[in-house]
Coordinates of C-alpha atoms and ligand atoms in Angstrom, one line a residue:
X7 CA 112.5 69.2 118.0
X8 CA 111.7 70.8 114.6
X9 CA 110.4 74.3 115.2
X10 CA 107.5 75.3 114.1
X11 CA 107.9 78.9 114.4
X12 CA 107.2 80.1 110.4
X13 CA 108.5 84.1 110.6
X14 CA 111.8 85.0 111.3
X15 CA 112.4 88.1 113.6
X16 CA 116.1 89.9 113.4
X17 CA 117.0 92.3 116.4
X18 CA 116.8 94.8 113.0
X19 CA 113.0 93.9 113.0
X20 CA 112.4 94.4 116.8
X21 CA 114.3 97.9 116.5
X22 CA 112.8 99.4 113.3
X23 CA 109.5 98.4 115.2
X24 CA 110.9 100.3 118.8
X25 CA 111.5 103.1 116.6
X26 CA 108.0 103.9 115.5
X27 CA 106.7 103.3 118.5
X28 CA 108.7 106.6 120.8
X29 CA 107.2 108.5 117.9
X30 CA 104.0 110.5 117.6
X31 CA 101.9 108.7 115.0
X32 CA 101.3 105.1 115.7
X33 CA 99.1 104.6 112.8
X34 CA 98.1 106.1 109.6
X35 CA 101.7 107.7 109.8
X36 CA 104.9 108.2 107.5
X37 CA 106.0 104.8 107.5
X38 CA 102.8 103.4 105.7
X39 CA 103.4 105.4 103.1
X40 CA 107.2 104.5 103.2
X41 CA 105.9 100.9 103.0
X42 CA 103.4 101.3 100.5
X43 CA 106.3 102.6 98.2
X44 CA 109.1 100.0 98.8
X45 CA 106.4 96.9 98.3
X46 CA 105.3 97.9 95.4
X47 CA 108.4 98.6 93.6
X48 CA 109.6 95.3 94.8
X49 CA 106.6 93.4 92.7
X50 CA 107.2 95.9 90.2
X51 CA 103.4 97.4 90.3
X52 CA 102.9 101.3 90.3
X53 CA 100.7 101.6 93.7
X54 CA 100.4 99.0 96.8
X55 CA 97.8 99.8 99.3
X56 CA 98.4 98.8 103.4
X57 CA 95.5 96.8 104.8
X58 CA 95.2 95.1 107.7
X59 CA 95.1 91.5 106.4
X60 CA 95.0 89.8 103.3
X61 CA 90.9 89.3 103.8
X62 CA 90.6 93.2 103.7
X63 CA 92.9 93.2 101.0
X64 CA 90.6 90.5 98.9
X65 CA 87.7 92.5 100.2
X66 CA 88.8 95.8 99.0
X67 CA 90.0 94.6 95.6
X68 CA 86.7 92.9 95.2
X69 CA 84.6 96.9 96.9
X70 CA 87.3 98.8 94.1
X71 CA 85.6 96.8 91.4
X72 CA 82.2 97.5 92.7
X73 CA 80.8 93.4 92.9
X74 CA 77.3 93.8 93.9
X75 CA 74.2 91.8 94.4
X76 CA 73.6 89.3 91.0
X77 CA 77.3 89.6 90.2
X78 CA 79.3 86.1 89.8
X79 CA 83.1 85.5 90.3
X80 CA 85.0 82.5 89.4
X81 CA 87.3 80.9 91.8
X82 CA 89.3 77.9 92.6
X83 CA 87.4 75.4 94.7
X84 CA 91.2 74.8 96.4
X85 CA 91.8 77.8 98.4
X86 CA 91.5 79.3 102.0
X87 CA 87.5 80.2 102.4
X88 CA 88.8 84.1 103.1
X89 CA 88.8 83.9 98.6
X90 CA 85.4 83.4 98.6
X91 CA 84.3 85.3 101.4
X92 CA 85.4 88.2 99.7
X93 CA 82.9 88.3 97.4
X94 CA 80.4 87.2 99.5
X95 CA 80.9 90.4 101.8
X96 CA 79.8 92.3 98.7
X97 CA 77.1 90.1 98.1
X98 CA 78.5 88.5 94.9
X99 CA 78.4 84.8 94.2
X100 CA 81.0 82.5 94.0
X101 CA 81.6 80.3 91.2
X102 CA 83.5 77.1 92.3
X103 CA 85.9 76.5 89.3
X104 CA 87.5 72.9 89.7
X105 CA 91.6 72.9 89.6
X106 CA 94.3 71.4 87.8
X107 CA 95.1 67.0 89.2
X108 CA 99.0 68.3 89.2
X109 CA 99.4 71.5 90.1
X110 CA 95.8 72.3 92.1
X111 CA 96.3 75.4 90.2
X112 CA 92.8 77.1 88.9
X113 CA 92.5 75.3 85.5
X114 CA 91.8 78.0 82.8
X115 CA 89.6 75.8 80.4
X116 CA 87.0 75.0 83.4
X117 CA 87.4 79.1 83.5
X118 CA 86.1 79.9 80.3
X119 CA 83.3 76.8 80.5
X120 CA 82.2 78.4 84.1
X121 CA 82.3 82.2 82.3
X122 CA 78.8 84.1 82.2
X123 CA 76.8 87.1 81.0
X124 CA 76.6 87.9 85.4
X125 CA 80.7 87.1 85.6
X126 CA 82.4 90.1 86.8
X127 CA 85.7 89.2 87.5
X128 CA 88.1 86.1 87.9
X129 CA 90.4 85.6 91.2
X130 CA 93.3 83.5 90.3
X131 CA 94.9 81.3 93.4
X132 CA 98.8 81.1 93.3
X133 CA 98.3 77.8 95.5
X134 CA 101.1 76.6 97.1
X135 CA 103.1 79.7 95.8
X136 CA 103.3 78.9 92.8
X137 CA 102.1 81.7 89.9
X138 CA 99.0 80.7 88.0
X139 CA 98.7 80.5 84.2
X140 CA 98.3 84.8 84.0
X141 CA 99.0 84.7 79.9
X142 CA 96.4 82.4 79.6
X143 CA 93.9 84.0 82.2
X144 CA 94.9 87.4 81.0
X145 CA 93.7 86.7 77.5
X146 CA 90.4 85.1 78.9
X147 CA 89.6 88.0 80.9
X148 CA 90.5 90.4 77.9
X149 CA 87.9 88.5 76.0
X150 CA 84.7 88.5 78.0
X151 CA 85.8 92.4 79.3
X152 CA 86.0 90.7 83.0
X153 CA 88.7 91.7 86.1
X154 CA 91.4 89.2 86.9
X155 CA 92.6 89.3 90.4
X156 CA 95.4 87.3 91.5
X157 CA 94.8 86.1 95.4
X158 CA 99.1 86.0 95.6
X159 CA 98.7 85.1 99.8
X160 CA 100.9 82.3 99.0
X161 CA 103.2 83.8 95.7
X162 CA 105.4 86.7 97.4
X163 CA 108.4 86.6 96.2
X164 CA 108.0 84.6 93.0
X165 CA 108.0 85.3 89.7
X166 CA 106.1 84.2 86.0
X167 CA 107.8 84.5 83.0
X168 CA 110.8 87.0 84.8
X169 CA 107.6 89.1 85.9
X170 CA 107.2 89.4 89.8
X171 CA 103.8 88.1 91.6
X172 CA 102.1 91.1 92.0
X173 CA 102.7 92.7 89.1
X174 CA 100.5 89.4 86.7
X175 CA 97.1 91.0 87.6
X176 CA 95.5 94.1 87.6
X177 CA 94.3 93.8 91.4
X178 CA 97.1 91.6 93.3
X179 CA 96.4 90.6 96.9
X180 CA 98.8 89.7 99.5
X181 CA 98.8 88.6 103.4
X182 CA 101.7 89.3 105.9
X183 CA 100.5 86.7 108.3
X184 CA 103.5 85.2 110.3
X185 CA 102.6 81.8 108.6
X186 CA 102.9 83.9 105.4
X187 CA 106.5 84.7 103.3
X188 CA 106.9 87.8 105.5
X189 CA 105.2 89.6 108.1
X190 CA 103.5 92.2 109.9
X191 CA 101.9 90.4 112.5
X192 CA 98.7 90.7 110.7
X193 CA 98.8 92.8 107.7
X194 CA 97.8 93.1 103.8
X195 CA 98.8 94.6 100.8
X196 CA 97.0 94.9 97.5
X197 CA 99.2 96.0 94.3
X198 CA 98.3 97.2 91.3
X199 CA 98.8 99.7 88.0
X200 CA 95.9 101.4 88.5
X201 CA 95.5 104.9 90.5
X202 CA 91.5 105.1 90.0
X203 CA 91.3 101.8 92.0
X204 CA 94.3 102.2 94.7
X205 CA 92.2 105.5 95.1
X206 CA 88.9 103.5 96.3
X207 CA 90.5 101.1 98.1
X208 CA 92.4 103.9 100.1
X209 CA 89.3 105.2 100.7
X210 CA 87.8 101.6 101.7
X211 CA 90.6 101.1 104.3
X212 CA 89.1 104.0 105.9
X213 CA 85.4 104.0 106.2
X214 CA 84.9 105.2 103.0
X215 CA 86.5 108.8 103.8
X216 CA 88.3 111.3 101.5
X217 CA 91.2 112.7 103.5
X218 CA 93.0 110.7 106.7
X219 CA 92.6 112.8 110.0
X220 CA 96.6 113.7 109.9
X221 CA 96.1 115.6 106.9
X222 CA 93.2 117.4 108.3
X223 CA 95.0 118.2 111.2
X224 CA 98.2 119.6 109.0
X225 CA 95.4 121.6 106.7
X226 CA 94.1 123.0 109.9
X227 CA 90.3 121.3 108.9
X228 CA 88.3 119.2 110.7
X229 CA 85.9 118.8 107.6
X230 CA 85.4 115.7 106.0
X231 CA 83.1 113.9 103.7
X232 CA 82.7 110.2 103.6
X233 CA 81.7 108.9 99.6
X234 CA 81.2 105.1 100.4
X235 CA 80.6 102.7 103.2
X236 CA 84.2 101.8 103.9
X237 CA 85.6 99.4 106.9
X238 CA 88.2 100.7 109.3
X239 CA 91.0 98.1 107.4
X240 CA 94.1 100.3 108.2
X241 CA 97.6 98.7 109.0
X242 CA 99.5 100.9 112.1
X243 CA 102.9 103.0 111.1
X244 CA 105.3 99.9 113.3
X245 CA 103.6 96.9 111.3
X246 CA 104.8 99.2 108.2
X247 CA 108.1 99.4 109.5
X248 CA 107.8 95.6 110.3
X249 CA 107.1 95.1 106.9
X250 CA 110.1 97.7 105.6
X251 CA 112.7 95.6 107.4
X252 CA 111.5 91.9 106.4
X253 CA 111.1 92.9 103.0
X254 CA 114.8 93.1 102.6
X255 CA 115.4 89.8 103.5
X256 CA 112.2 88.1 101.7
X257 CA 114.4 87.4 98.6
X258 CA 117.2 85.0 100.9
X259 CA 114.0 83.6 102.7
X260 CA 112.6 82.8 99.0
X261 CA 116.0 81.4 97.6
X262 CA 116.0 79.1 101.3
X263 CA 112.1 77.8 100.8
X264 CA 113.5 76.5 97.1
X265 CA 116.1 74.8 98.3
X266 CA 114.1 73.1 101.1
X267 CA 111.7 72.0 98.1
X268 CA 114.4 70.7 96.1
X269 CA 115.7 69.0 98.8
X270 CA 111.9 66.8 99.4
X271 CA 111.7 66.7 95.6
X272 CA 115.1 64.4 95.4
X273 CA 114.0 62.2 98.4
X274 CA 110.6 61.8 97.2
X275 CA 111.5 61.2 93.8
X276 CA 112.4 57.4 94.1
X277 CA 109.0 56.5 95.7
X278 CA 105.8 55.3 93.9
X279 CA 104.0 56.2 97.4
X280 CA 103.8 59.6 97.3
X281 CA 104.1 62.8 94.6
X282 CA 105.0 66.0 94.8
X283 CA 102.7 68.7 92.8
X284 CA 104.1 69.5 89.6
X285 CA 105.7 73.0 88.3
X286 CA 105.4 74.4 85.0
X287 CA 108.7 75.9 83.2
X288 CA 109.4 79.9 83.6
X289 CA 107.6 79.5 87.0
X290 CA 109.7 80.8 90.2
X291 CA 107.4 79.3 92.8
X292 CA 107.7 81.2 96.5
X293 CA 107.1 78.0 98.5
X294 CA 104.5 78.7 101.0
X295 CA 103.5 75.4 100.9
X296 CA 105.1 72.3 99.9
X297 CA 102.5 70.1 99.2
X298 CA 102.2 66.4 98.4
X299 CA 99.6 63.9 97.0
X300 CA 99.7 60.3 98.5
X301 CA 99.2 57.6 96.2
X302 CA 96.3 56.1 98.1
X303 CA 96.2 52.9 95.8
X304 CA 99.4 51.5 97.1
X305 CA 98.4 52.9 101.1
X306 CA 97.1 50.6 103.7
X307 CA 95.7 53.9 105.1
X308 CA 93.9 56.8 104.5
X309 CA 95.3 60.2 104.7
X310 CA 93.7 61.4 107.7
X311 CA 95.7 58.3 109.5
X312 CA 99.4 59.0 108.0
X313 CA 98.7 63.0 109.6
X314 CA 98.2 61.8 112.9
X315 CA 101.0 58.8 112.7
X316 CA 103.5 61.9 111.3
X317 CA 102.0 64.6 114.2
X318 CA 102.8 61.5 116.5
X319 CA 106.2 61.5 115.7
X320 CA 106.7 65.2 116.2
X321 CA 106.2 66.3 112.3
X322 CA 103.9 69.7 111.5
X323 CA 102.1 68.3 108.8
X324 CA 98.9 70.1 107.6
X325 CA 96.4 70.2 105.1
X326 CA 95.6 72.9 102.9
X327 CA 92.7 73.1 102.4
X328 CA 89.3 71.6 102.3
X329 CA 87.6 72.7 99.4
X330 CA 85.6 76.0 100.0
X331 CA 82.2 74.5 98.4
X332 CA 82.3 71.2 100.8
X333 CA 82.4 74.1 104.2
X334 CA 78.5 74.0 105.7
X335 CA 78.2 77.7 105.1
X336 CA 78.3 77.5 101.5
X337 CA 76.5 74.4 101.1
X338 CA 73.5 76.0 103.0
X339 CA 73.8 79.6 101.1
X340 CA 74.6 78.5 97.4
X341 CA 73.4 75.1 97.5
X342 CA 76.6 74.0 96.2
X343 CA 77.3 70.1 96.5
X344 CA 79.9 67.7 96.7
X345 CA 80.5 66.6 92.6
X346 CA 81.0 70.7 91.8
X347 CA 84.8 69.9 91.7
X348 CA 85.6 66.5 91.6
X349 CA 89.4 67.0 90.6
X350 CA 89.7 69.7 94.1
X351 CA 87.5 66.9 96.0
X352 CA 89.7 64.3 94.7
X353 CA 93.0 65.8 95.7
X354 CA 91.5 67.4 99.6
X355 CA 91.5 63.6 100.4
X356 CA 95.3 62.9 99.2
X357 CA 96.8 66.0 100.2
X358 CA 99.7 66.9 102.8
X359 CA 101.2 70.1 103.4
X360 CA 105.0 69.0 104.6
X361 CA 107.2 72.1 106.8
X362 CA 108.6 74.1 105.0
X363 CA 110.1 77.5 106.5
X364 CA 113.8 79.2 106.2
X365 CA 114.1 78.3 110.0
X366 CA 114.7 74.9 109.0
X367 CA 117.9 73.0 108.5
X368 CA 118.9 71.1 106.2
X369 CA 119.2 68.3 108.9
X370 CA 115.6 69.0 109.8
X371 CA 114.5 68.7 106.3
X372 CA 116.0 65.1 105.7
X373 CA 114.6 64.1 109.0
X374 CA 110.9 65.3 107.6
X375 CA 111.7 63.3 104.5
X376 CA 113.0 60.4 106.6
X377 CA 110.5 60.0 108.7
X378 CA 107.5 60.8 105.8
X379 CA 109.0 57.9 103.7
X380 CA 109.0 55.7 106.8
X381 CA 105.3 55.8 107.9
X382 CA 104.4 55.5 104.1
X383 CA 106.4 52.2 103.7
X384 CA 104.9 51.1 106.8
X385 CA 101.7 51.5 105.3
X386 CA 102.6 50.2 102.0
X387 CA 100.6 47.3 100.5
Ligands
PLP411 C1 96.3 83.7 104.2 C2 95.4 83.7 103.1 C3 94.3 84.6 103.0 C4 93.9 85.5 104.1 O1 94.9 86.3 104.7 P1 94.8 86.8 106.2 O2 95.9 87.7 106.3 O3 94.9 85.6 107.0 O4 93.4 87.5 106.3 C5 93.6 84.6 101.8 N1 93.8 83.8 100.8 C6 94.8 82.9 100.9 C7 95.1 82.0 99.7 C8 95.6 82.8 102.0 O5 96.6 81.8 102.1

């Protein structure tokens, strides 16, 4: 059996988590701070703020640069709906940008053709884990005076240009999902250089309050004003120390999902039946996904049939994602229609997600490659 289990737990992890929990603060505590500190100098930003999950964290980047009603933001039609759902919650619109055929990456020239007088800001998708174009987007954004946001759910732990995810944007977000690179359980973090904004979204994370009831309690206060209409988004003091311990050993799990890639890339490469997404030089790519396109011409079958003859035979195949404008809820609240994106729509029908996680062997692996090249060339024309 190939396991499907995604985080990896050390008896370091189940300790540092014991810990926290004999002392008196379960939440809101030291160890978020301590966390808070050790993330973001590992991306290399000046501030990270705790959430509870990578949603909050999109939702607060998108509350600390105040989208409103009649605001537009441009996103990648391939993503997890939780992109555009962000700006929904603050009653923005999202604008469906259509990706790159090789990479799925958010293509910046349909960015700038997609780019408004109403366009507030830009969230960037590192799909698969891999960092987008930020040099390019950077200078777009700098142009037309709009935000760039990097949705990095996928990109911890990688690198553009020797600059670390999280540092490529001024509002970075991350998830700590167990499916994720590391994890809290649930959790989020959202980086960036900016105190004025880590300030608001501190404040967001807590119902839009000024002060956190431990520091009331040391100032001997119970006053308290609340500026804004925040959520209760806070991530407790052991999922911070969680996080404190696993962040040590996200570099080895990193180096361990690219070798797993390059691993499929070598089988993979002698077949006309299926391609691996392309990755563009000075990238490193974090490897939450290793995702390929099935050359449908020269299949028998349609995608939908190779998942469930590869689930058959015990493999964890997914598919990530169906385009966000093609879910019901969109069509229905934007009137948004199949045709927005043709190059996303195009790829959702080829796409696999294949396992990839450092729990893996390498004996695994070539089994996964094995038995992927074998249903294909029994559905070969
Ligand atoms: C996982 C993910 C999210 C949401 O993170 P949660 O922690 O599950 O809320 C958002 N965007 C992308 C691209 C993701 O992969």
């Amino acid at each position: 059996m190939i396991s499907h289990k995604s985080q990896t737990i050390s008896p370091e992890d189940v300790q540092a988590v014991a810990d926290v929990l004999q002392c008196d603060w379960l939440t809101t505590g030291p160890k978020v701070a301590e966390f808070e500190r050790a993330f973001a100098d590992f991306v290399g930003a000046k501030e990270a703020v705790a959430v509870s999950n990578g949603t909050a964290a999109l939702h607060a980047a998108m509350f600390a640069l105040g989208i409103e009603p009649g605001d537009e933001v441009l996103l990648p039609a391939m993503t997890f709906a939780a992109t555009a759902n962000s700006v929904v919650y603050q009653g923005g619109r999202p604008i469906f940008v259509d990706v790159d055929v090789e990479s799925l990456l958010l293509n910046p020239g349909q960015v700038e053709a997609k780019l408004t007088a109403s366009t507030k800001a830009i969230i960037a998708v590192d799909y698969a884990g891999q960092p987008c174009d930020y040099e390019r987007l950077r200078a777009i954004a700098d142009k037309h005076g709009v935000a760039l946001v990097a949705d990095a759910c996928h990109a911890l732990g990688g690198s553009y240009q020797q600059r670390p995810v999280g540092s490529l944007a001024q509002l970075n977000t991350f998830s700590l999902h167990p499916v994720k690179n590391m994890t809290t359980g649930e959790g989020g973090v959202i980086t960036t250089n900016d105190a004025e904004l880590a300030r608001k979204m501190r404040g967001f994370r807590n119902h839009g309050i000024d002060s956190d009831s431990h520091l009331r309690e040391s100032n001997g206060t119970w006053y308290y004003e609340m500026h804004s209409l925040g959520f209760n988004y806070r991530l407790t003091d052991f999922q911070c120390a969680l996080g404190l311990s696993q962040l040590q050993r996200l570099p080895g799990w990193i180096a361990r999902r690219q070798e797993i890639a390059r691993q499929y890339d070598s089988a993979f490469l002698a077949s006309s039946l299926l391609q691996p997404l392309s990755v563009r030089a000075g990238v490193s790519h974090a490897y939450h996904l290793y995702v390929v396109k099935l050359n449908l011409e020269k299949l028998t079958v349609d995608r939908t049939a190779v998942f469930k003859r590869l689930r058959a035979r015990g493999i964890n195949v997914n598919v990530h994602y169906i385009p966000v404008h093609l879910h019901p809820f969109y069509a229905k609240k934007f009137g948004v229609r199949r045709g927005l994106c043709p190059l996303a729509e195009k790829a959702y029908r080829r796409i696999l997600s294949l396992p990839i996680h450092p729990n893996l062997s390498d004996r695994d692996v070539s089994e996964v490659s094995t038995v992927v090249l074998e249903t294909l060339e029994e559905a070969s024309r």
